[in-house]
Backbone as a ProteinNet text record, in pm:
[ID]
protein_1_A
[PRIMARY]
MDLGIKGKRAVICASSKGLGFGCAQALAAAGCDLVMNARGQEALEAAAEKIRSEHGVSVEAVAADITTDSGRADVLSVVGSADILVNNAGGPPPGMWHDWDRDDFIAALDANMLSPIAMIKALVPGMMERGWGRVVNITSQSVKAPIPQLGLSNAARTGLTGYVAGTSRQVAGSGVTINNLLPGIHATDRAQALDGPVAEREGITLEEARARRSATIPVGRYGTLEEFGSVCAFLCSQHAGFMVGQNILLDGGATNATI
[TERTIARY]
10582.9	10707	10751.4	10876.4	10934.3	10967.8	10904	10924.5	11054.6	11118.5	11248.3	11243.9	11131.8	11119.7	11080.9	11097.9	11069	11157.4	11095.9	11169.6	11183.2	11141.9	11144.4	11035.9	11057.6	10962.5	10885.1	10753.5	10668.2	10569	10552.7	10453.9	10343	10219.1	10106.4	10006	9986.8	9895	9751.1	9657.5	9514.3	9488.2	9523.8	9524.8	9430.4	9333.1	9239.6	9135.3	9118.7	9021.8	9057.2	8980.5	8997.4	9130.3	9177.5	9299.3	9421.1	9426.1	9537.9	9544.5	9429.6	9426.8	9469.2	9427.1	9470.6	9621.5	9683.2	9829.8	9894.3	9838	9892.4	9887.4	9777.1	9765	9869.9	9888.8	9983	10126.7	10161.4	10296.9	10321.4	10220.4	10234.1	10251.4	10177.9	10190.9	10331	10396.9	10534.6	10636.6	10590	10680	10724.3	10663.2	10701.2	10639.3	10714.3	10658	10597.1	10485.3	10406.5	10390.6	10382.3	10324.1	10200.8	10083.5	9958.2	9901.6	9842.2	9786.3	9645.2	9560.9	9428.2	9375.7	9267.5	9213.6	9132.5	9057.2	8968.3	9038.4	9048.4	9120	9061.8	8931.5	8868.3	8887.9	8858.6	8874.5	9020.8	9110.5	9253.6	9302.3	9265.5	9309.3	9255.2	9130.8	9073.2	9149.6	9183.5	9258.7	9398	9463.7	9597.7	9595.7	9497.5	9490.5	9462.1	9381.4	9352.7	9481.9	9563.2	9687.8	9787	9795.7	9883.8	9847.7	9719.3	9675.4	9690.6	9674.1	9681	9823.9	9912.4	10044.8	10160.6	10134	10238.8	10350.1	10322.5	10423	10395.2	10494.9	10476.9	10395.4	10293	10209.6	10191	10236.1	10212	10105.3	10005.6	9893	9896.8	9891	9894.8	9771.5	9679.4	9558.6	9590.9	9589.5	9623.3	9578.8	9556.4	9520.6	9649.5	9684.1	9810.5	9817	9703.5	9701	9734.4	9761.2	9795.9	9940.4	10000.4	10138.1	10148.3	10053.9	10058.8	10036.9	9947.4	9923.3	10046.1	10111.4	10234.6	10343.2	10352	10451.5	10426.5	10299.6	10266.3	10309.5	10282	10318.5	10470	10538.5	10683.6	10755.6	10697.5	10761.1	10762.1	10666.2	10660.6	10744.5	10743.8	10812.8	10963.1	11024.4	11169.9	11224.3	11269.9	11312.9	11224.4	11216.1	11131.5	11198.6	11170.5	11220.6	11119.3	10991.3	10881.8	10781.5	10736.3	10631.8	10521.7	10399	10282.6	10199	10198.4	10121.3	9978.1	9884.7	9743.5	9662.6	9558.1	9463.5	9333.9	9223.9	9094	9085.2	9009.4	8994.8	8897.7	8913.7	8820.9	8683.2	8582.5	8445.6	8425.6	8334.6	8302.2	8217	8201.9	8118.7	8135	8089.5	8101.5	8209.3	8262.6	8374.1	8345.6	8218.7	8184.3	8153.8	8161.4	8130.9	8246.7	8369.9	8487.2	8548.5	8586.9	8659.3	8803.9	8877.9	9020.1	9043.1	8962.2	8979.3	8961.8	8869	8848.9	8974.5	9034.6	9155.2	9272.4	9285	9393.3	9379.1	9257.3	9234	9270.4	9233.9	9267.3	9417.8	9484.7	9629.7	9698.6	9651.7	9710.4	9699.7	9582.8	9558.9	9626.2	9616	9652.8	9778.6	9843	9970.4	10075.6	10046.7	10149.3	10178.5	10078.4	10103.9	10192.5	10165.5	10256.6	10398.7	10409.7	10542.4	10613.5	10541.1	10601.8	10651.4	10575	10618.3	10740.5	10743.1	10859.4	10983.5	10969.8	11083.8	11132	11040.2	11076.9	11148.2	11108	11156	11256.1	11251.5	11341.2	11489.2	11525.6	11668.2	11729.5	11657.8	11707.9	11720.5	11623.7	11632.3	11756.9	11784.1	11900.2	12030.2	12036.5	12155.8	12179.9	12071	12083.7	12095.5	12072.5	12091.8	11977.1	11859.9	11744.1	11616.3	11515.1	11385.6	11282.5	11157	11045.6	10937.6	10887.8	10773.5	10668.2	10546.2	10432.5	10326.9	10287.4	10181.5	10052.5	9947.8	9817.4	9751.5	9736	9674.6	9539.5	9523.4	9393.3	9407.8	9315.3	9310.6	9286.3	9235.3	9207	9334.5	9450	9577	9599.9	9556.3	9569.3	9454.1	9335.2	9215.5	9124.4	9130.6	9055.1	8906.5	8851.5	8709.9	8639.1	8543.2	8487	8441.4	8370.4	8316	8418.9	8541.6	8646.5	8758.3	8718.5	8815.1	8918.6	8879.1	8974.8	9079.5	9034.6	9126.8	9215.4	9155.6	9234	9352.4	9325.1	9427.2	9535.7	9494.7	9592.6	9678.7	9616.8	9693	9783.9	9743.4	9830.7	9952.4	9932.4	10045.4	10145.5	10097.4	10186.2	10260.2	10190.9	10252.6	10370	10352.9	10460.4	10579.7	10552.7	10660.9	10737.5	10665	10728.2	10811.6	10765.1	10837	10980.5	10998.5	11133.3	11208	11143.5	11209.1	11255.3	11172.8	11206.9	11338.8	11364.5	11488.3	11609.5	11586	11695.1	11741.9	11653.7	11689.2	11716.2	11687.3	11698.6	11840.2	11939.9	12077.3	12119.4	12039.2	12066.9	11990.9	11928.7	11857.2	11714.1	11661	11524	11437.5	11327.4	11234.7	11105.2	11050	10920.5	10831.5	10716.1	10620.2	10479	10386.5	10247.4	10154.7	10057.4	9952.4	9823.7	9763.4	9646.3	9523.1	9448.5	9330.8	9213.3	9142	9009	8910.8	8790.2	8689.3	8716.9	8730.8	8746.1	8631.5	8611.4	8502	8540	8526.9	8562.7	8450.8	8466	8369	8366.3	8482.8	8490.2	8399	8397.7	8309.7	8163.7	8129.7	7992	7955.8	8054.1	8029	8002.8	8063.7	8041.3	7914.3	7883.9	7765.5	7636.1	7642.6	7522.4	7452.4	7522.4	7457.4	7400.2	7467.7	7415.9	7282.3	7276.3	7152.3	7038.9	7071	6968.1	6922.5	7017.5	6983.7	6902.3	6937	6869.5	6745.3	6721.7	6606.1	6616.6	6740.7	6764.4	6827.9	6837.9	6899.8	7052.2	7117.2	7263.4	7320	7253.2	7298.6	7289.4	7182.3	7168.9	7276.1	7307.2	7412.1	7546.5	7573.8	7699.2	7702.1	7591	7585.9	7611.9	7556.7	7580.5	7727.5	7788.1	7929.7	8016.2	7982.1	8058	8056	7942.8	7928.4	8021.5	8070.8	8162.8	8308	8332.7	8468.5	8485.7	8586.6	8602.2	8596.6	8653.1	8646.9	8508.9	8421.2	8283.4	8260.5	8354.1	8339.4	8431.2	8412	8502.4	8626.6	8736	8857.3	8845.7	8933.6	8933.5	9053.1	9041.2	9150.8	9272	9247.7	9358	9438.9	9370.1	9440.5	9526.2	9468	9539.7	9660.8	9639.3	9748.4	9862.8	9832.5	9937.1	10026.6	9967.8	10048.7	10133.5	10076.4	10152.1	10271.5	10249.6	10358.5	10467.6	10429.9	10531.9	10616.3	10551.8	10626.5	10721.5	10689.1	10773.7	10880.2	10882.5	10967.2	11106.8	11190.7	11326.1	11323.9	11213.2	11204.5	11170.4	11139.1	11093.3	11197.8	11323.8	11428.8	11459.2	11407.8	11433	11311.1	11209.6	11089.2	11099.6	11106.7	11129.4	11031.7	10956.1	10868.1	10755	10705.4	10600.6	10461.7	10362.3	10222	10148.3	10119.1	10063	9911.3	9840.4	9693.9	9644.6	9549.7	9481.9	9332.8	9277	9139.9	9053.4	9095.6	9015.5	9001.9	9089.3	9082.2	8993.5	8946.8	8850.7	8910.8	9039.2	9103.2	9151.5	9094.6	9126.3	9240.1	9361.8	9478.9	9587.7	9667.7	9775	9900.5	9917.4	10036.2	9993
11421.3	11348.4	11278.1	11294.3	11221.6	11080.1	10980.5	10843.9	10783.1	10849.9	10804.5	10680.2	10651.8	10530.2	10558.9	10683	10716.6	10633	10570.7	10488.2	10343.2	10308.3	10168.7	10091.1	9961.2	9874.1	9793.5	9808.3	9747	9650.4	9534.6	9435.4	9435.8	9455.1	9455.5	9350.4	9248.6	9140.7	9179.2	9125.3	9151	9300.2	9376.5	9522.9	9596	9527.2	9597	9675.7	9642.8	9711.7	9686.8	9745.9	9720.8	9767.7	9698	9739.8	9734.8	9636.1	9628.1	9748.5	9794.8	9914.3	10038.2	10046	10157.6	10162	10044.3	10037.2	10077.5	10029.4	10063.8	10214.6	10277.7	10422.4	10496.9	10456.3	10526.1	10507.2	10388.2	10365.4	10440.7	10447.2	10525.7	10673.5	10722.5	10862.7	10892.4	10790.5	10806.1	10791.8	10763.2	10756.6	10617.9	10515	10378.1	10336.9	10261	10191.1	10060.8	10020.5	9911.9	9792.7	9675	9557.3	9523.6	9539.8	9513.3	9379.4	9310.1	9178.2	9167.7	9096.5	9057.9	8952.4	8887.3	8782	8838.9	8946.5	9000.2	9098.3	9064.5	9146.5	9287.1	9297.7	9427	9522.9	9477.2	9563.8	9600.8	9506.5	9533.1	9637.7	9625.8	9723.1	9862.7	9868.4	9998	10060.9	9979.9	10030.1	10075.9	9997.8	10032.5	10163	10179.3	10301.5	10423.4	10406.4	10517.2	10563.5	10468.8	10504.9	10567.5	10513.6	10573.5	10719.5	10744.6	10879.3	10977.2	10929.7	11018.8	11043.1	10944.3	10954.9	10950.4	10915.6	10919.7	10818.7	10709.4	10604.9	10489.4	10403.1	10283.8	10181.9	10127.1	10025.3	9908.7	9791.4	9669.2	9589.4	9543.3	9471	9325.5	9235.6	9092.1	9025.8	8986.8	8918.5	8771.3	8730.1	8591.9	8566.4	8440	8400.3	8376.6	8469.3	8463.9	8345.4	8282.3	8169.1	8036.5	8039.1	7917.4	7924.6	7808.8	7804.1	7873.6	7846.3	7905.8	8056.4	8100.9	8244.3	8317.5	8261.5	8324.9	8327	8218.8	8214.4	8324.8	8349.5	8456.6	8592.8	8615.5	8743.7	8758.9	8655.5	8663.4	8676.8	8624.4	8637.7	8782.6	8860.6	9002.8	9085.1	9045.5	9123	9128.5	9013.1	9010.4	9027.6	9146.7	9178.2	9288.9	9294.7	9395	9444.1	9568.9	9627.6	9615.3	9610.1	9610.6	9503.1	9427.9	9328	9350.3	9365.1	9372.2	9247.6	9157.7	9034	9057.3	9010.7	9030.5	8924.6	8878	8784.9	8790.7	8768	8769.8	8664.8	8697.2	8605.1	8491.9	8378.2	8266.4	8298.5	8220.8	8252.2	8231.8	8308.2	8289.2	8164.8	8125.5	8009.5	7967	7847.1	7789.8	7682.2	7651.8	7558.7	7422.2	7381.8	7250	7249.6	7367.8	7377.1	7333.4	7338.1	7326.5	7187.6	7138.2	7011.7	7037.8	6931.5	6944.9	7030	7010.7	7086.5	7236.5	7272.9	7414.7	7474	7398.5	7447.8	7455.6	7357.2	7360.2	7482	7512.8	7629.1	7758.1	7767	7885.6	7899.5	7787.8	7791.2	7829.3	7775.5	7810.3	7959.5	8016.6	8156.2	8252.4	8225.9	8326.3	8295.8	8181.9	8150.6	8109.8	8005.7	7949.5	8037.1	8105.6	8193.9	8313	8383	8489.7	8438.1	8320.8	8263.8	8236.4	8183.7	8156.4	8284.7	8393.2	8520.8	8575.6	8559.9	8602.6	8525.6	8393.9	8311.7	8344.9	8387	8419.5	8554.1	8653.4	8789.8	8839.6	8787.8	8838.7	8809.8	8694.2	8673.6	8783.7	8830.8	8939.9	9069.5	9095.4	9213.8	9206.9	9089.5	9072.9	9097	9048.5	9068.9	9216.9	9292	9435.4	9519.2	9457.3	9526	9613.8	9595.6	9677	9609	9608.5	9555.2	9573.3	9571.2	9583.2	9481.9	9411.5	9322.3	9359.8	9378.6	9402.9	9297.9	9223.5	9124.2	9179.2	9182.5	9224.3	9101.5	9103.3	8989.4	9031.2	9037.1	9070.5	9098.8	9178.2	9199.7	9068.9	8968.2	8839.7	8767.9	8812.2	8755.1	8791.4	8911.4	8956.2	8906.6	8907	8868.1	8788.9	8656	8573.2	8606.6	8603.6	8632	8498.1	8461.9	8326.5	8276.8	8358.6	8311.5	8309.2	8354.8	8356.4	8257.3	8138	8038.4	8002.5	7994.2	7963.4	8072.6	8196.3	8309.5	8315.8	8296.6	8297.2	8201.4	8081.6	7977.1	8007.4	8039.4	8058.3	8182	8291.7	8416.6	8410.6	8340.4	8324.3	8240.1	8142.5	8063.8	8150.4	8239.1	8331.1	8421.3	8466	8553.7	8483.7	8357.3	8282.3	8267.5	8243.7	8232.6	8364	8473.7	8605.6	8639.9	8600.5	8633.2	8582.9	8460.6	8407.9	8458	8454.3	8490.5	8635.3	8725.6	8868.4	8897.1	8823.6	8846.1	8782.3	8687.1	8624.6	8708.5	8790.7	8868.2	9015.2	9059.5	9202.1	9255.8	9173.6	9218.1	9250	9207	9235.8	9357.4	9431.6	9552.6	9529	9410.6	9376.7	9368.3	9439.5	9431.3	9363.2	9282.6	9218	9249.6	9308.2	9342.5	9307.7	9305	9271	9387	9410.7	9509	9433.8	9465.8	9393.8	9483.8	9476.4	9562.4	9514.5	9611.5	9585.9	9611	9652	9673.6	9802.6	9788.4	9901.7	9900.1	10010.9	10024.3	9953.9	9822	9740.2	9641.1	9568.9	9464.8	9355	9329.4	9227.5	9265	9393	9436.7	9414.4	9442.3	9421.4	9272.6	9187.5	9043.4	8993	9057.8	9019	9082	9205.1	9274.5	9219.4	9172.9	9124.3	9012	8904.7	8795.7	8839.9	8935.7	8987.3	9056.8	9139.9	9211.1	9113.9	9011.1	8912.1	8834.5	8793.4	8713.7	8793.7	8922.3	9006.4	9075.7	9063.7	9129.2	9281	9331.9	9475.7	9512.3	9640.3	9684.4	9674.2	9678.3	9675.2	9797.7	9912.5	10035.1	10021.3	9957.1	9936	9840.3	9737.8	9644.1	9715	9803.8	9879.6	9973.6	10034.9	10126.6	10052.2	9932.8	9853.1	9817.6	9775.5	9738.2	9860.8	9972.8	10096.1	10135.8	10109.4	10145.7	10064.2	9950.7	9868.2	9912.7	10007.9	10057.6	10190.7	10206.6	10330.9	10458.8	10457.2	10579.2	10598.3	10497.7	10511.7	10502.4	10444.1	10434.1	10324.5	10292.8	10201.1	10278.6	10207.9	10270.3	10298.8	10384.9	10418.2	10353.4	10337.8	10281.3	10373.7	10504.3	10600.4	10588.9	10572.5	10555.2	10429.4	10322.7	10195.7	10203.2	10258.4	10269.4	10353.9	10460.1	10548.3	10476.1	10393.7	10317.9	10214.5	10149.3	10053.5	10121.8	10237.3	10308.5	10347.5	10385.7	10418.8	10296	10180.4	10058.6	10020.9	10064.4	10037.7	10145.1	10244.6	10361.8	10345.1	10444.5	10449.7	10472.4	10521.7	10556.8	10438.1	10323.6	10208.2	10097.1	10131.8	10031.2	9966.7	10022.9	9967.9	9893.7	9877.1	9801.9	9663.1	9562.1	9425.3	9329.4	9255.5	9151.3	9202.8	9323.2	9382.4	9356.9	9356.1	9339.6	9468.4	9546.9	9680.8	9676.8	9701.6	9705.6	9835.1	9821.6	9937.7	9908.1	9928.2	9880.3	9980.6	10106	10206.3	10185.9	10102.4	10075.7	9958.8	9882	9774.9	9660.6	9634.5	9527	9581.5	9531.8	9582.6	9499.2	9548.8	9476.2	9575.5	9539.6	9629.4	9611.7	9495.3	9468.5	9418.1
10546.8	10570.6	10443.1	10406.3	10295	10343.6	10286.9	10332	10279.7	10185.8	10137.7	10052.8	9987	9906.8	9762.3	9717.9	9578.8	9487.2	9388.3	9294.4	9335.7	9457.4	9499.9	9425.2	9411.5	9340.9	9443.9	9444.2	9545.6	9482.4	9545.2	9504.3	9608.8	9565.1	9657.2	9610.8	9692.7	9658.3	9692.5	9615.4	9638.2	9653.3	9551	9564.8	9470.6	9411.9	9324.3	9402.5	9530.4	9614.5	9759.9	9848.7	9991.5	10046.2	10149.4	10218.7	10127.6	10038.6	9945.3	9855.1	9807.8	9722.9	9801.9	9927.9	10011.4	10024.8	10040.9	10050.6	9918.3	9807.3	9676.3	9652.2	9687.6	9670.7	9752	9876.6	9963.9	9917.3	9870.9	9822.3	9692	9606.1	9483.4	9514.9	9613.7	9653.6	9706	9761.4	9810.7	9699.1	9576.8	9462.1	9422.3	9478.1	9442.5	9308.5	9231.2	9116.4	9166.8	9106.3	9162.6	9069.1	9129.8	9066.5	9148.9	9088.4	9157.4	9112.5	9207.7	9179.2	9234.7	9164.3	9212.3	9116.8	9153.2	9067.7	8951.3	8975.8	8873.4	8781.4	8652.5	8555.1	8543.6	8530.3	8504.3	8621.1	8742.6	8860	8881.3	8855.7	8873.8	8775.6	8650.8	8550.2	8582	8630.4	8666.4	8782.6	8882.7	8997.6	8956.1	8870.1	8823.9	8745.7	8658.8	8578.6	8665.8	8767.6	8859.3	8927.4	8970.2	9038.2	8940.6	8819	8718.3	8693.2	8674.3	8638.7	8754.2	8878	8993.6	9041.9	9024.1	9085.1	8986	8861.5	8760	8779	8847.3	8867.2	8771.6	8754.9	8673.5	8751.4	8687.9	8752.3	8655.3	8695.2	8619.9	8692.9	8620	8679	8635.1	8733	8703.7	8764.7	8679.2	8726.9	8749.9	8875.6	8911.1	9053.9	9086	9221.6	9299.8	9387.1	9460	9554.9	9582.1	9675.6	9608	9476.7	9403.6	9354.8	9332.2	9281.4	9145.8	9057.5	8923.8	8929	9017.5	9030.4	9080.7	9181.5	9232.7	9125.2	9047.7	8940.9	8838.7	8805.7	8711.7	8766	8893.8	8954.6	8960.1	9006.1	9022.5	8889.1	8781.5	8650.4	8603.2	8648.9	8614.6	8711.1	8838	8940.9	8916.9	8890.5	8885.6	9026	9058.1	9194.4	9249.8	9382.2	9446.6	9573.3	9608.4	9732.9	9845.3	9808.6	9905	9866.4	9965.4	9945.5	10046.9	9999.1	10086.7	10061.1	10157.3	10145.6	10190.6	10110.5	10141.4	10068.6	10131.4	10067.7	10144.2	10075.9	10141.1	10250.5	10354.1	10465.4	10434.1	10501.6	10482.6	10538.2	10500.7	10543.6	10693.2	10752.1	10893.2	10913.1	11038	11068.4	11213.1	11242.4	11376	11376	11492.3	11503.9	11442.6	11444.8	11394	11244.4	11181.6	11038.6	10949.7	10999.8	10915.1	10919.7	10803.1	10797.4	10753.1	10730.6	10699.2	10574.4	10471.2	10347.5	10370.5	10459.2	10490.5	10555.2	10646.3	10712.3	10615.7	10527.5	10429.7	10338.2	10295.3	10210.3	10282.4	10410.8	10488.7	10506.5	10536.1	10552.1	10422.1	10309.9	10180.3	10152.3	10180.1	10147.2	10243.7	10372.5	10472.4	10552.2	10524.3	10588.2	10485.7	10408.9	10321.5	10199.7	10145.8	10031.5	10068.7	10179.6	10219.8	10245	10305.6	10330.2	10198.5	10100	9969.3	9903.2	9914.4	9856.2	9930	10060.9	10138.7	10094.1	10080.8	10041.7	9900.6	9814.3	9676.6	9664.1	9744	9722.4	9826.4	9948.1	10052.3	10024.8	9968.5	9940.5	9854.5	9753.9	9671.3	9749.6	9837.6	9923.4	10009.9	10065	10151.6	10074.3	9952.3	9870.3	9842.7	9824.6	9795.8	9922.3	10039.1	10166.1	10211.4	10149.4	10192.3	10144.8	10231	10191	10300.5	10259.9	10353.2	10316	10416.9	10398.7	10501.8	10456.5	10544.9	10513.9	10615.3	10600.7	10660.7	10581.2	10633.4	10695	10827.2	10896.1	10951.9	11083.9	11141.7	11290.3	11342.9	11487.5	11561.8	11491.5	11555.2	11599	11549.7	11595.2	11742.1	11781.4	11920.2	12007	11951.4	12026.4	11932.6	11935.3	11841.4	11838.5	11717.2	11695.8	11675.2	11761.4	11760.3	11623.9	11548.5	11421.4	11308.5	11336.9	11235.5	11270.9	11310.1	11354.1	11249.2	11122.2	11016	11004.3	11008.3	11000.6	11124.1	11241.6	11365.2	11354.7	11307.6	11303.4	11200.9	11078.7	10971.2	10994.2	11033.3	11049	11171.1	11273.9	11389.5	11352.5	11265.4	11216.7	11141.6	11056.3	10984.9	11082.8	11186.2	11285.9	11354.5	11387.2	11448.9	11356.4	11228.3	11129.8	11118.1	11112.2	11097.7	11220.9	11338.3	11461.1	11455.8	11406.2	11396.2	11274.2	11158.5	11033.1	11032.6	11084.7	11080.7	11150.9	11256.8	11332.5	11264.7	11178.3	11104.4	10986.4	10932.2	10812.7	10842.8	10963.6	10996.3	10978.6	11005.2	10992.7	10850.8	10753.7	10612.8	10562.2	10654.5	10614.8	10571.3	10600.5	10561.8	10686.7	10687.8	10799.7	10755.3	10845.1	10821.8	10941.1	10913.3	11017.4	10971.2	11066.2	11036.5	11071.7	10985	11011.3	11043.9	11158	11207.4	11199.3	11089.9	11078.5	11161.7	11215.3	11266.3	11152.6	11187.1	11083.8	11007	10876.1	10786.1	10685.5	10620.7	10524.2	10394	10391.9	10276.8	10246.6	10135.6	10101.6	10207.7	10270.7	10375.3	10492.6	10528.4	10636.9	10600.2	10475.7	10431.9	10435.2	10399.6	10400.8	10542	10640.5	10779	10835.9	10793.2	10844.8	10785.7	10660	10593.1	10667.1	10703.9	10777.8	10912.3	10977.7	11105.3	11082.8	10978.9	10948.9	10918.5	10841	10805.2	10928.2	11011	11129.8	11230.9	11245.2	11345.4	11290.7	11161.3	11101.2	11100.3	11077	11073.3	10939.6	10912.6	10788	10799.2	10684	10682.1	10753.6	10736.1	10802.6	10954.7	11001.9	11146.2	11198.3	11119.4	11159.3	11169.3	11073.6	11077.4	11197.7	11226.4	11340.4	11471	11483.1	11603.2	11616.9	11505.4	11511.4	11538.9	11478.1	11500.9	11647.8	11713.6	11854.8	11944.3	11894.8	11974	11957.4	11867.7	11840.7	11913.3	11996.2	12072.8	11989.5	11866.8	11785.7	11722.7	11733.1	11688.4	11539.1	11465.2	11319.3	11266.5	11138.3	11070.1	11024.8	11008.6	10957	10808.3	10758	10615.8	10546.3	10415.7	10337.9	10341.5	10345	10347.2	10475.6	10588.6	10716	10714.2	10665.6	10664.4	10571.7	10452.9	10356.6	10407.7	10480	10531.5	10631.4	10717.2	10813.3	10740.4	10640.7	10561.3	10495.9	10435.8	10368.6	10466.8	10587.9	10688.5	10721.9	10740	10770.2	10656.2	10534.9	10418.8	10398.2	10482.5	10459.3	10516.7	10487.5	10542.7	10693.5	10745.1	10887.3	10976.8	10917.2	10995.6	11002.1	10981.4	10978.6	11112.3	11221.4	11355.3	11408.5	11325.1	11362.1	11301.3	11384.9	11337.6	11405.9	11327.2	11380.8	11466.7	11436.3	11519.1	11461.2	11549.8	11512.2	11546.2	11443.3	11462.4	11445.3	11554.7	11550.1	11488.3	11397.5	11340.9	11347.9	11468.5	11493.2	11565.8	11573.8	11640.9	11791	11846.5	11990.3	12026.8	11927.7	11955	12036.6	12019.2	12094.6	12228.7	12335.5	12469	12527.5	12510.9	12557.2	12597.2	12696.2	12738.3	12653.3	12591.3	12509	12371.7
[MASK]
+++++++++++++++++++++++++++++++++++++++++++++++++++++++++++++++++++++++++++++++++++++++++++++++++++++++++++++++++++++++++++++++++++++++++++++++++++++++++++++++++++++++++++++++++++++++++++++++++++++++++++++++++++++++++++++++++++++++++++++++++++++++++++++++++++

């Protein structure tokens, strides 16, 4: 399928690896020029060069912490204007409800709610002026079904979801769509960070911990970066102009819900 976005300029946050990198690869394959961001310079440059060599698109790499004012300023100074924005940031650490204090919640809100909102406010006005734009926020399946040990993520990402629900409908008439992608467990470093403590606590290997978690997913496996990136690219395409304010689960059927 021709996604109709060849030549569009896309900004993908936290894209040196994991789900962000999967999105960057898929958008590059569709012909988009990219601005990629991540905190680690070396990993980011390697990811950018891989995409340049495989897809022949322009890729600008900006090493910065997107969750800080200065980091966003660095990224936006390179971006200028953009047609596509993919918001992404690593999730806060897991724990128990009594582990977190106010500073922990503020950090989670900054990373997973307020930073995406700041990027939306910076780039969507230009999209509206040009009459076309796409925003995809990578959130979590926990927005649909909260995960007990991820209370910080549950709170911050649900807050972003509420903001998008209203904002997306206010900007849709200008040709800009905003939607959310809700990943379940994918084969990323984040999955390993969650599986590691389980393996240690249960006295089992990491492979056994993954097998146990895979058994709880109806498809019987973790998702791939390619699958995730392909759905992201579709939401950014010309074919998704009638999708507004939606929360798209990509979890292998793990969330048992009718709506």
